[in-house]
mmCIF file with all atom_site columns, C-alpha atoms in Angstrom:
data_model
loop_
_atom_site.group_PDB
_atom_site.id
_atom_site.type_symbol
_atom_site.label_atom_id
_atom_site.label_alt_id
_atom_site.label_comp_id
_atom_site.label_asym_id
_atom_site.label_entity_id
_atom_site.label_seq_id
_atom_site.pdbx_PDB_ins_code
_atom_site.Cartn_x
_atom_site.Cartn_y
_atom_site.Cartn_z
_atom_site.occupancy
_atom_site.B_iso_or_equiv
_atom_site.pdbx_formal_charge
_atom_site.auth_seq_id
_atom_site.auth_comp_id
_atom_site.auth_asym_id
_atom_site.auth_atom_id
_atom_site.pdbx_PDB_model_num
ATOM 1  C CA . THR A 1 1  ? 48.138 90.079 -67.000 1.00 0.00 ? 1  THR A CA 1
ATOM 2  C CA . ILE A 1 2  ? 45.680 93.058 -65.970 1.00 0.00 ? 2  ILE A CA 1
ATOM 3  C CA . CYS A 1 3  ? 42.381 90.891 -65.588 1.00 0.00 ? 3  CYS A CA 1
ATOM 4  C CA . THR A 1 4  ? 41.426 90.792 -61.832 1.00 0.00 ? 4  THR A CA 1
ATOM 5  C CA . LYS A 1 5  ? 40.366 87.813 -59.858 1.00 0.00 ? 5  LYS A CA 1
ATOM 6  C CA . SER A 1 6  ? 36.596 88.985 -59.927 1.00 0.00 ? 6  SER A CA 1
ATOM 7  C CA . GLN A 1 7  ? 36.468 89.173 -63.865 1.00 0.00 ? 7  GLN A CA 1
ATOM 8  C CA . PRO A 1 8  ? 33.907 86.742 -65.135 1.00 0.00 ? 8  PRO A CA 1
ATOM 9  C CA . ASN A 1 9  ? 35.894 85.191 -67.492 1.00 0.00 ? 9  ASN A CA 1
ATOM 10 C CA . LEU A 1 10 ? 40.230 84.598 -67.425 1.00 0.00 ? 10 LEU A CA 1
ATOM 11 C CA . ASP A 1 11 ? 40.733 82.607 -70.248 1.00 0.00 ? 11 ASP A CA 1
ATOM 12 C CA . ASN A 1 12 ? 42.199 85.534 -72.386 1.00 0.00 ? 12 ASN A CA 1
ATOM 13 C CA . CYS A 1 13 ? 43.594 88.284 -70.512 1.00 0.00 ? 13 CYS A CA 1
ATOM 14 C CA . PRO A 1 14 ? 46.230 90.688 -72.123 1.00 0.00 ? 14 PRO A CA 1
ATOM 15 C CA . PHE A 1 15 ? 49.780 90.461 -70.519 1.00 0.00 ? 15 PHE A CA 1
ATOM 16 C CA . ARG A 1 16 ? 51.052 94.373 -69.243 1.00 0.00 ? 16 ARG A CA 1
ATOM 17 C CA . GLU A 1 17 ? 53.239 96.237 -71.762 1.00 0.00 ? 17 GLU A CA 1
ATOM 18 C CA . GLN A 1 18 ? 54.558 97.986 -68.911 1.00 0.00 ? 18 GLN A CA 1
ATOM 19 C CA . PRO A 1 19 ? 58.711 96.099 -67.871 1.00 0.00 ? 19 PRO A CA 1
ATOM 20 C CA . SER A 1 20 ? 58.259 97.029 -64.653 1.00 0.00 ? 20 SER A CA 1
ATOM 21 C CA . LEU A 1 21 ? 55.206 95.295 -63.897 1.00 0.00 ? 21 LEU A CA 1
ATOM 22 C CA . LYS A 1 22 ? 56.052 92.643 -65.789 1.00 0.00 ? 22 LYS A CA 1
ATOM 23 C CA . ARG A 1 23 ? 57.197 88.697 -64.298 1.00 0.00 ? 23 ARG A CA 1
ATOM 24 C CA . GLU A 1 24 ? 57.396 85.080 -65.005 1.00 0.00 ? 24 GLU A CA 1
ATOM 25 C CA . GLU A 1 25 ? 57.240 82.671 -62.648 1.00 0.00 ? 25 GLU A CA 1
ATOM 26 C CA . LEU A 1 26 ? 57.954 78.778 -62.559 1.00 0.00 ? 26 LEU A CA 1
ATOM 27 C CA . CYS A 1 27 ? 55.678 76.785 -60.538 1.00 0.00 ? 27 CYS A CA 1
ATOM 28 C CA . SER A 1 28 ? 54.920 73.206 -59.852 1.00 0.00 ? 28 SER A CA 1
ATOM 29 C CA . PHE A 1 29 ? 51.874 71.431 -58.013 1.00 0.00 ? 29 PHE A CA 1
ATOM 30 C CA . GLN A 1 30 ? 51.574 68.198 -56.376 1.00 0.00 ? 30 GLN A CA 1
ATOM 31 C CA . ILE A 1 31 ? 48.192 66.934 -56.873 1.00 0.00 ? 31 ILE A CA 1
ATOM 32 C CA . TYR A 1 32 ? 46.848 63.500 -55.053 1.00 0.00 ? 32 TYR A CA 1
ATOM 33 C CA . ALA A 1 33 ? 43.739 62.103 -57.477 1.00 0.00 ? 33 ALA A CA 1
ATOM 34 C CA . VAL A 1 34 ? 40.991 59.716 -55.464 1.00 0.00 ? 34 VAL A CA 1
ATOM 35 C CA . PRO A 1 35 ? 39.457 59.129 -59.156 1.00 0.00 ? 35 PRO A CA 1
ATOM 36 C CA . GLN A 1 36 ? 36.937 56.718 -58.043 1.00 0.00 ? 36 GLN A CA 1
ATOM 37 C CA . GLU A 1 37 ? 35.626 59.543 -54.757 1.00 0.00 ? 37 GLU A CA 1
ATOM 38 C CA . ASP A 1 38 ? 35.805 62.081 -58.134 1.00 0.00 ? 38 ASP A CA 1
ATOM 39 C CA . SER A 1 39 ? 38.815 63.834 -55.300 1.00 0.00 ? 39 SER A CA 1
ATOM 40 C CA . LEU A 1 40 ? 41.394 66.245 -55.947 1.00 0.00 ? 40 LEU A CA 1
ATOM 41 C CA . THR A 1 41 ? 43.609 67.728 -53.097 1.00 0.00 ? 41 THR A CA 1
ATOM 42 C CA . MET A 1 42 ? 46.531 69.861 -53.585 1.00 0.00 ? 42 MET A CA 1
ATOM 43 C CA . LEU A 1 43 ? 49.642 68.709 -51.035 1.00 0.00 ? 43 LEU A CA 1
ATOM 44 C CA . ASN A 1 44 ? 51.960 71.185 -51.811 1.00 0.00 ? 44 ASN A CA 1
ATOM 45 C CA . THR A 1 45 ? 52.977 74.066 -54.309 1.00 0.00 ? 45 THR A CA 1
ATOM 46 C CA . SER A 1 46 ? 55.850 76.225 -54.760 1.00 0.00 ? 46 SER A CA 1
ATOM 47 C CA . CYS A 1 47 ? 57.104 78.972 -56.973 1.00 0.00 ? 47 CYS A CA 1
ATOM 48 C CA . GLN A 1 48 ? 59.820 80.508 -57.912 1.00 0.00 ? 48 GLN A CA 1
ATOM 49 C CA . GLU A 1 49 ? 60.994 83.696 -60.249 1.00 0.00 ? 49 GLU A CA 1
ATOM 50 C CA . ALA A 1 50 ? 61.802 82.547 -64.175 1.00 0.00 ? 50 ALA A CA 1
#
């Protein structure tokens, strides 16, 4: 997208138009949740080009 991480609203970021800058990734996340403690921990993340 053309948005930067510091922008206040990242919900509606347009995608880049230039083909050389377009890239798709497929990501997988493993999350450990403890609801009674209101706790979430990311155990693993992996991404690869789609």
